[in-house]
C-alpha cells in the first residue's frame, strides 16, 4: 500500500493542518509517512499546498509530480493540480468555491461542498475536516476511527474544538456513503 | 526517548541537539531554516540554556567560538549565504581546535540565490570554505530520523576529535515532517575537556588561540591536526549501499537526491535493470573505499546532485579511471524527478 496525496487551497483553509492530521494518523497506524509543505515562491498565486505520502514501505521521494489523489479547495489549485493526478486516480473538489468543471475523463472526480457543510455545522473553519472525512471514507486508506482518534490527540489541551471537528469529519464521510 | 513523534526537520534537529546536551545556540534568521532558531528560542530557556539571536551570522559564529572555548556544547545554524558569512569564524574554530556543530540547510546560490532545495555547497563544506589547512566533518542526512541521529552523534564526534562538525541538509529536510524517535547515540569514550578556559583558579591558565607566528610551531600544529583528520578518515566514514551486490550501474547521491534516486532505482529494478545506489552519509570523510571497490564490479557510475557537479569530482577520484563516471544535475532549487534519473540510466544502457 502506498498513496501520494496533494492537498491545496488558499492560505487559511487549514490545508497544512489537514495534511498533518493525515500523516499523524498514518504514523499512529504504524505506517511510514511524510508531510512536505510548499514554502516560499510556491505559496504565491493562491495555492498553499502540501504533499502527504502514506506507505507500508520506506518512502523514497517526499514530493510527487503524479499524485494518486488531489484535494483542491479553490480554483487556482484545481487549475494547477488537476492535470497532475495519475490516470485512474482521484480528484476531490470543493464544489462550494469551484464552479468550473474538470475536463478529465480518466480520473474519478468527487465533489464535496466543504464550505457549505462547514457553515451548516456552525464554523467555516472546519471545511478542511469535511474534505478529509470524505477522502478517508472514499479511499479507506486508513480506518476512519483512527482519524477521529488522531484528531482528538492533536487537539489535546484544546478539547472544546473536538466535537465540531468530529462532526465535520463525519459529515464529510456521510457524503460518500 | 523511544516514542515515535511527527516532527518537522528543522524542529527535530533542534530537539536532537538539546537531547545531546546542547545548551547554547547563537544564530541569525534565514529561510529555509528559521524554524530551528525559533524552536531553540522556546526550548533552550526551558532546559536552563541560552538562545541568542545575534546581530549577524559573523557575530553568531564568534559567540559559538567563545562558548565552545568555555567547554559548552554549542550549535549554530544558517543557510548558504549565511554559512558563507560564518566561514571566517569556522576557520578560526578549526584553528583553535574547538568542537561545535553547524547546521547548513542549503538553498540555491550563488549570492542570495533562492530558497528551494540545493546541494551546491558541497565544495564549500568539504573542501574548505574558510582559509587554511582544515576540515570539518560533514554529515548529510536523508530523512528526519537520520537528521536526529546524526545531530546527536555530531556533538560526540566534535568532542572526540575537537573539530567543528557540519550537518548539511536542504529545504526538503528542513521543512518536511516525518516520524522520529530520539535514541541514544552509539557510546563513545570522550576525552576530558581539560583545555577549556573556564577560570583558572588553582591551575595553570589555558590559552585558546588560532594565531601562531612561528612557522615551525604552526607547521607542527597543522600536522598534528592532520593526524587527527587521518583518524577521522579511518573511523568515521558512513555510507549506505543498496542493491550493489549485482549492480552494473551505480547511482551515487546523498541527502534529498538520494531519496529520489532510491525511487528511480526501485522502478528500474522492477523493469529488470541492474541498478544500485551508493549513498554517502559522511561527505567528509568521503566513502572513497566503498566507491573504489564498487568500481571493480560496475560498468558505470551516475552521480546525481542538485548542483552543476561537485561531489562527482570526489566520485571520479575514488573510481580513479577504472570505469566512466557520468553526472546528472539540477540546480538553482530545481529538484530532479525520478523519471529524469530513469531516463539517464536507460541512456547509459541501464545495466540490462
XYZ file of C-alpha atoms in Angstrom:
529
model
C 0.000 0.000 0.000
C 1.266 3.424 -0.960
C -0.662 6.597 -1.622
C 0.595 10.029 -2.633
C -1.796 12.882 -1.875
C -1.544 16.568 -2.741
C -3.827 18.943 -0.826
C -4.134 22.534 -1.979
C -6.128 25.690 -1.370
C -5.983 29.243 -0.039
C -3.814 30.075 2.925
C -6.190 29.928 5.903
C -8.235 26.955 4.677
C -6.344 24.637 7.006
C -4.596 22.767 4.212
C -1.391 22.166 6.185
C -3.311 21.024 9.263
C -5.383 18.610 7.187
C -2.191 17.102 5.762
C -0.555 16.897 9.173
C -3.572 15.094 10.616
C -3.470 12.538 7.814
C 0.269 11.977 8.320
C -0.234 11.746 12.074
C -2.995 9.154 11.640
C -0.771 7.118 9.330
C 2.026 7.210 11.878
C -0.327 6.058 14.651
C -1.356 3.155 12.425
C 2.293 2.125 12.114
C 2.738 3.281 8.515
C 5.643 5.173 7.029
C 4.542 8.767 6.408
C 5.914 12.051 5.125
C 4.421 15.550 5.033
C 6.019 18.147 2.795
C 4.652 21.700 2.742
C 5.052 24.215 -0.033
C 7.136 27.171 1.066
C 8.498 30.333 -0.498
C 7.546 31.294 -4.059
C 5.411 28.146 -4.428
C 2.993 29.774 -1.998
C 2.208 32.578 -4.430
C -0.703 32.519 -6.864
C -3.305 31.500 -4.316
C -2.233 27.971 -3.559
C -0.804 26.751 -0.304
C -0.236 23.055 -0.723
C 1.260 20.049 0.955
C 2.134 16.537 -0.132
C 1.433 13.599 2.149
C 2.678 10.095 1.456
C 1.394 7.083 3.388
C 3.114 3.791 2.689
C 3.902 0.348 4.056
C 7.494 0.712 2.894
C 10.366 3.186 3.168
C 9.295 6.409 1.462
C 11.629 7.489 -1.295
C 10.895 10.978 -2.576
C 8.611 13.027 -0.290
C 7.379 15.026 -3.287
C 5.467 13.824 -6.318
C 4.504 15.043 -9.771
C 1.929 12.247 -10.239
C -0.217 12.028 -7.092
C -2.795 9.269 -6.651
C -5.168 11.768 -5.065
C -5.590 15.540 -5.157
C -7.835 17.506 -2.827
C -8.395 21.007 -4.228
C -10.143 23.652 -2.167
C -10.044 26.632 -4.559
C -9.942 27.378 -8.293
C -6.199 28.136 -8.673
C -5.490 24.782 -7.023
C -7.785 22.946 -9.418
C -6.028 24.522 -12.381
C -2.588 23.783 -11.020
C -3.018 20.256 -9.662
C -5.890 18.547 -11.518
C -3.638 17.865 -14.558
C -1.112 16.081 -12.305
C -3.420 13.359 -10.947
C -2.347 9.893 -12.020
C -4.709 8.330 -14.600
C -7.200 6.255 -12.624
C -6.598 8.482 -9.601
C -8.998 10.572 -7.559
C -9.712 14.301 -7.559
C -11.726 15.773 -4.675
C -13.139 19.206 -5.495
C -14.505 21.739 -3.021
C -17.656 22.486 -5.013
C -18.622 25.362 -2.687
C -15.890 27.518 -4.222
C -15.161 25.800 -7.535
C -17.872 26.010 -10.164
C -15.582 25.128 -13.052
C -15.807 21.558 -14.321
C -12.666 19.442 -14.548
C -12.356 18.199 -18.134
C -10.522 14.993 -17.327
C -12.337 11.716 -18.032
C -9.547 9.342 -16.969
C -9.841 10.025 -13.239
C -12.571 9.786 -10.647
C -13.995 13.115 -9.518
C -15.721 13.640 -6.183
C -17.415 16.947 -5.461
C -17.766 17.960 -1.826
C -19.353 21.310 -0.852
C -16.886 21.797 2.005
C -17.676 25.449 2.873
C -21.456 24.907 2.816
C -21.266 21.884 5.104
C -18.832 23.613 7.451
C -21.111 26.658 7.659
C -24.121 24.422 8.381
C -22.148 22.920 11.260
C -21.543 26.398 12.603
C -17.951 27.250 11.596
C -16.391 27.762 8.186
C -13.060 26.832 9.788
C -13.769 23.086 9.694
C -14.073 22.859 5.897
C -10.735 21.024 5.868
C -12.120 18.286 8.121
C -15.139 17.875 5.816
C -12.754 17.262 2.913
C -10.586 14.893 4.946
C -13.613 12.898 6.132
C -14.802 12.470 2.539
C -11.302 11.465 1.415
C -10.855 8.825 4.142
C -14.302 7.343 3.525
C -13.726 7.251 -0.239
C -10.249 5.693 -0.217
C -10.391 3.668 3.023
C -6.632 4.238 3.174
C -6.764 4.381 6.979
C -9.512 3.426 9.434
C -11.964 6.300 9.902
C -11.947 5.775 13.666
C -8.155 6.280 13.721
C -8.545 9.710 12.134
C -11.019 10.666 14.869
C -8.559 9.343 17.480
C -5.637 11.233 15.943
C -7.690 14.425 15.752
C -8.529 14.136 19.466
C -4.825 13.722 20.255
C -3.967 16.683 18.049
C -6.431 18.857 19.978
C -5.076 17.829 23.388
C -5.443 20.897 25.614
C -7.996 22.433 23.229
C -10.769 19.892 23.820
C -13.547 22.389 23.117
C -12.779 22.131 19.376
C -13.142 18.345 19.258
C -16.944 17.971 18.840
C -17.112 20.362 15.886
C -14.136 18.783 14.107
C -15.537 15.318 14.745
C -18.913 16.344 13.321
C -17.175 17.784 10.237
C -15.160 14.620 9.623
C -18.328 12.509 9.937
C -20.393 14.805 7.678
C -17.700 14.600 5.012
C -17.709 10.820 5.249
C -21.519 10.628 5.058
C -21.486 12.325 1.664
C -19.565 9.411 0.237
C -21.559 6.591 1.809
C 13.131 8.654 24.404
C 11.555 5.817 22.444
C 8.218 7.105 21.186
C 7.615 7.936 17.507
C 6.518 11.552 17.069
C 5.761 13.508 13.921
C 8.197 16.394 13.646
C 9.369 18.976 11.167
C 13.029 18.543 10.190
C 14.212 21.911 11.492
C 12.490 21.386 14.846
C 13.632 17.776 15.155
C 17.232 18.937 14.630
C 16.756 21.430 17.464
C 15.312 18.840 19.832
C 18.083 16.371 18.936
C 20.704 18.995 19.818
C 19.063 19.627 23.196
C 18.871 15.900 23.902
C 22.584 15.701 23.058
C 23.345 18.292 25.728
C 23.495 21.436 23.597
C 22.682 24.359 25.880
C 23.774 27.329 23.763
C 22.509 28.431 20.380
C 23.556 31.569 18.536
C 22.057 32.338 15.169
C 20.534 34.775 12.746
C 17.355 34.278 10.692
C 17.419 32.998 7.111
C 14.990 30.839 5.121
C 14.653 27.813 4.947
C 15.999 27.089 8.448
C 14.053 29.625 10.521
C 12.037 27.044 12.451
C 15.280 25.802 14.010
C 16.320 29.001 15.858
C 12.634 29.642 16.567
C 12.396 26.232 18.229
C 15.611 26.793 20.171
C 14.397 30.179 21.396
C 11.422 28.454 23.006
C 13.103 25.267 24.224
C 16.536 26.339 25.466
C 15.267 28.546 28.325
C 13.148 25.564 29.460
C 16.289 23.456 29.948
C 18.446 26.171 31.508
C 20.186 27.032 28.248
C 20.748 30.249 26.351
C 19.327 31.243 22.987
C 20.608 34.433 21.468
C 19.756 35.984 18.143
C 22.988 37.735 17.211
C 23.254 40.884 15.103
C 24.720 38.875 12.225
C 25.990 35.448 11.199
C 29.547 36.652 11.836
C 28.655 37.585 15.403
C 26.815 34.295 15.914
C 29.757 32.105 14.881
C 32.105 34.103 17.114
C 29.730 33.544 20.033
C 29.930 29.836 19.178
C 33.738 30.143 19.297
C 33.506 31.634 22.797
C 31.028 29.101 24.171
C 32.986 26.177 22.689
C 36.175 27.570 24.261
C 34.435 27.580 27.644
C 33.607 23.891 27.181
C 29.909 24.140 26.332
C 28.034 22.096 23.779
C 27.008 24.763 21.319
C 25.298 24.963 17.932
C 24.552 27.490 15.234
C 22.521 27.106 12.076
C 22.045 29.004 8.878
C 21.540 28.582 5.158
C 24.055 29.012 2.338
C 24.612 32.813 2.190
C 24.712 32.919 5.988
C 27.129 29.991 6.101
C 29.463 31.902 3.774
C 29.470 34.711 6.334
C 30.353 32.227 9.076
C 33.336 30.805 7.206
C 35.931 33.088 8.780
C 34.775 32.022 12.236
C 34.689 28.350 11.253
C 38.328 28.548 10.107
C 39.266 30.160 13.464
C 37.308 27.479 15.365
C 39.127 24.765 13.412
C 42.459 26.550 14.028
C 41.736 26.731 17.752
C 40.699 23.037 17.843
C 37.239 23.678 19.210
C 34.245 21.367 18.994
C 30.893 22.716 17.777
C 28.001 21.829 15.495
C 26.975 23.931 12.499
C 23.755 23.200 10.618
C 23.526 24.259 6.976
C 20.072 23.983 5.404
C 21.349 24.626 1.894
C 19.481 26.829 -0.601
C 20.170 27.663 -4.244
C 23.061 30.019 -4.922
C 25.421 31.709 -5.645
C 24.813 35.046 -3.949
C 21.396 35.316 -2.354
C 20.128 32.692 -4.803
C 16.751 31.207 -3.934
C 15.265 29.257 -1.047
C 14.432 25.931 -2.669
C 16.474 22.742 -2.074
C 20.022 22.655 -3.446
C 23.306 20.832 -2.894
C 25.584 23.487 -4.290
C 27.514 23.999 -1.022
C 29.316 20.652 -1.282
C 32.636 22.205 -2.274
C 32.385 24.812 0.456
C 31.546 22.235 3.121
C 34.065 19.562 2.159
C 36.950 21.476 0.560
C 37.394 24.361 2.943
C 35.099 27.334 2.746
C 37.306 29.198 5.147
C 41.063 29.516 4.727
C 43.874 27.239 5.834
C 44.578 23.524 6.179
C 41.455 22.362 7.930
C 38.457 20.092 7.559
C 35.023 19.865 9.051
C 33.281 16.547 9.477
C 30.236 16.850 7.174
C 27.143 14.717 7.832
C 24.358 14.526 5.244
C 21.057 13.067 6.470
C 18.388 11.934 4.004
C 15.471 11.664 6.428
C 14.285 13.394 9.579
C 15.124 10.318 11.657
C 18.639 10.323 10.269
C 18.940 14.082 10.836
C 18.105 13.495 14.501
C 20.540 10.591 14.847
C 23.355 12.453 13.108
C 22.885 15.695 15.051
C 23.110 13.773 18.313
C 26.218 11.988 17.123
C 27.685 15.217 15.720
C 28.211 16.600 19.231
C 30.085 13.440 20.228
C 32.239 13.464 17.083
C 33.036 17.153 17.656
C 34.085 16.473 21.264
C 36.027 13.314 20.441
C 38.245 14.965 17.822
C 37.932 18.650 18.809
C 36.649 19.661 15.381
C 33.672 21.598 14.039
C 31.029 19.270 12.581
C 28.597 20.405 9.896
C 25.201 18.785 9.402
C 24.098 19.587 5.876
C 20.508 19.414 4.637
C 18.241 21.429 2.373
C 14.748 22.881 2.339
C 13.226 19.457 1.972
C 14.950 18.057 5.062
C 14.242 21.299 6.932
C 10.567 21.705 6.039
C 9.385 18.100 5.823
C 7.645 16.242 8.642
C 8.329 12.570 9.312
C 8.023 10.298 12.343
C 11.104 10.378 14.567
C 12.279 8.582 17.641
C 15.001 10.039 19.860
C 17.549 7.344 20.619
C 20.852 7.436 22.467
C 23.751 7.728 20.015
C 26.409 4.975 19.994
C 28.533 5.189 23.158
C 31.884 6.916 22.677
C 34.809 7.284 25.018
C 35.086 11.074 25.100
C 38.275 12.748 26.314
C 38.090 15.086 29.318
C 37.865 18.777 28.389
C 40.979 19.833 30.291
C 41.837 22.545 27.752
C 38.864 24.863 28.339
C 39.004 28.456 29.562
C 36.557 28.493 32.464
C 38.575 30.338 35.098
C 41.995 29.052 36.198
C 41.979 29.365 39.962
C 44.365 26.726 41.277
C 45.631 25.624 37.877
C 47.795 26.887 35.044
C 45.907 29.108 32.579
C 44.734 27.559 29.328
C 45.070 29.588 26.155
C 42.783 29.125 23.177
C 44.001 30.838 20.051
C 44.498 30.192 16.353
C 47.409 32.612 15.965
C 50.883 31.087 15.749
C 53.573 33.366 14.304
C 56.410 30.833 14.493
C 56.278 28.839 11.252
C 57.917 25.783 12.869
C 55.272 25.792 15.577
C 52.378 26.348 13.163
C 53.612 23.567 10.906
C 53.765 21.201 13.851
C 50.236 22.177 14.926
C 48.903 21.647 11.424
C 50.493 18.214 11.060
C 49.179 17.208 14.489
C 45.702 18.237 13.434
C 46.169 16.383 10.169
C 46.914 13.209 12.148
C 43.537 13.628 13.834
C 41.931 14.006 10.400
C 43.550 10.720 9.378
C 41.955 9.067 12.442
C 38.593 10.529 11.469
C 39.014 9.090 7.972
C 39.778 5.676 9.480
C 36.932 5.624 11.985
C 34.079 7.835 10.939
C 33.121 7.075 7.324
C 29.411 6.365 6.992
C 27.813 5.155 3.770
C 24.708 3.197 2.784
C 24.796 0.809 -0.175
C 21.599 -0.634 -1.637
C 21.295 -3.314 -4.320
C 25.020 -3.128 -5.073
C 25.584 -6.930 -5.000
C 24.771 -7.407 -8.699
C 24.585 -3.778 -9.886
C 26.021 -2.832 -13.255
C 25.152 0.840 -12.895
C 25.774 2.548 -9.565
C 23.885 5.695 -8.699
C 25.759 7.931 -6.253
C 23.720 10.545 -4.401
C 23.326 11.985 -0.911
C 20.601 13.651 1.137
C 17.356 14.562 -0.595
C 18.663 13.498 -4.006
C 19.436 10.002 -2.732
C 15.740 9.525 -1.926
C 14.769 10.424 -5.463
C 17.455 8.073 -6.768
C 16.056 5.345 -4.490
C 12.668 5.854 -6.138
C 14.218 5.690 -9.628
C 16.208 2.598 -8.672
C 13.081 0.773 -7.446
C 11.293 1.418 -10.744
C 14.341 0.397 -12.797
C 14.763 -2.803 -10.776
C 11.113 -3.718 -11.430
C 11.897 -3.391 -15.145
C 14.925 -5.663 -14.791
C 17.711 -3.090 -14.818
C 20.650 -3.884 -12.549
C 20.959 -0.582 -10.735
C 22.346 0.021 -7.256
C 22.704 3.063 -5.020
C 25.660 4.305 -3.027
C 24.617 6.961 -0.531
C 27.435 8.845 1.226
C 26.265 9.802 4.721
C 29.567 11.452 5.611
C 30.593 13.817 2.802
C 33.853 14.368 4.665
C 35.359 11.902 5.294
C 34.193 10.675 1.878
C 33.473 6.946 1.374
C 36.304 6.649 -1.153
C 36.985 2.995 -0.433
C 33.367 1.876 -0.914
C 33.233 3.590 -4.293
C 36.680 2.351 -5.314
C 35.668 -1.250 -4.553
C 32.355 -0.839 -6.383
C 34.303 0.358 -9.435
C 35.736 -3.174 -9.773
C 32.236 -4.580 -10.355
C 30.061 -1.990 -12.091
C 30.143 -0.816 -15.712
C 29.468 2.831 -14.935
C 28.567 5.332 -12.229
C 25.917 8.015 -12.418
C 26.330 10.747 -9.825
C 23.156 12.740 -9.238
C 23.283 16.063 -7.411
C 21.323 19.276 -7.023
C 24.296 21.251 -8.352
C 26.224 21.636 -11.576
C 28.574 18.880 -10.443
C 30.571 18.962 -7.192
C 30.559 15.600 -5.413
C 31.084 13.959 -8.822
C 34.739 15.076 -8.573
C 35.222 13.004 -5.411
C 33.477 10.067 -7.061
C 35.880 10.348 -10.027
C 38.889 10.494 -7.694
C 37.658 7.353 -5.936
C 36.945 5.494 -9.188
C 40.357 6.550 -10.486
C 39.579 5.938 -14.148
C 38.500 2.304 -13.772
C 35.066 2.949 -15.346
C 33.189 6.008 -16.643
C 31.613 8.343 -14.086
C 28.625 10.214 -15.515
C 26.815 13.148 -13.984
C 23.235 14.397 -13.882
C 22.393 17.593 -12.050
C 19.654 20.127 -11.469
C 20.455 23.432 -9.872
C 19.021 26.698 -8.592
C 16.410 24.993 -6.434
C 15.140 22.557 -9.059
C 14.671 19.040 -7.705
C 15.176 16.173 -10.170
C 12.250 13.788 -10.650
C 12.649 10.007 -10.562
C 11.683 9.922 -14.266
C 14.614 12.164 -15.220
C 17.017 9.822 -13.457
C 15.403 6.736 -15.013
C 15.891 8.306 -18.443
C 19.571 8.988 -17.695
C 20.193 5.416 -16.534
C 18.477 3.972 -19.606
C 20.592 6.204 -21.828
C 23.637 4.516 -20.287
C 22.325 1.090 -21.244
C 20.868 0.734 -17.768
C 22.689 -2.488 -16.865
C 20.243 -4.774 -18.628
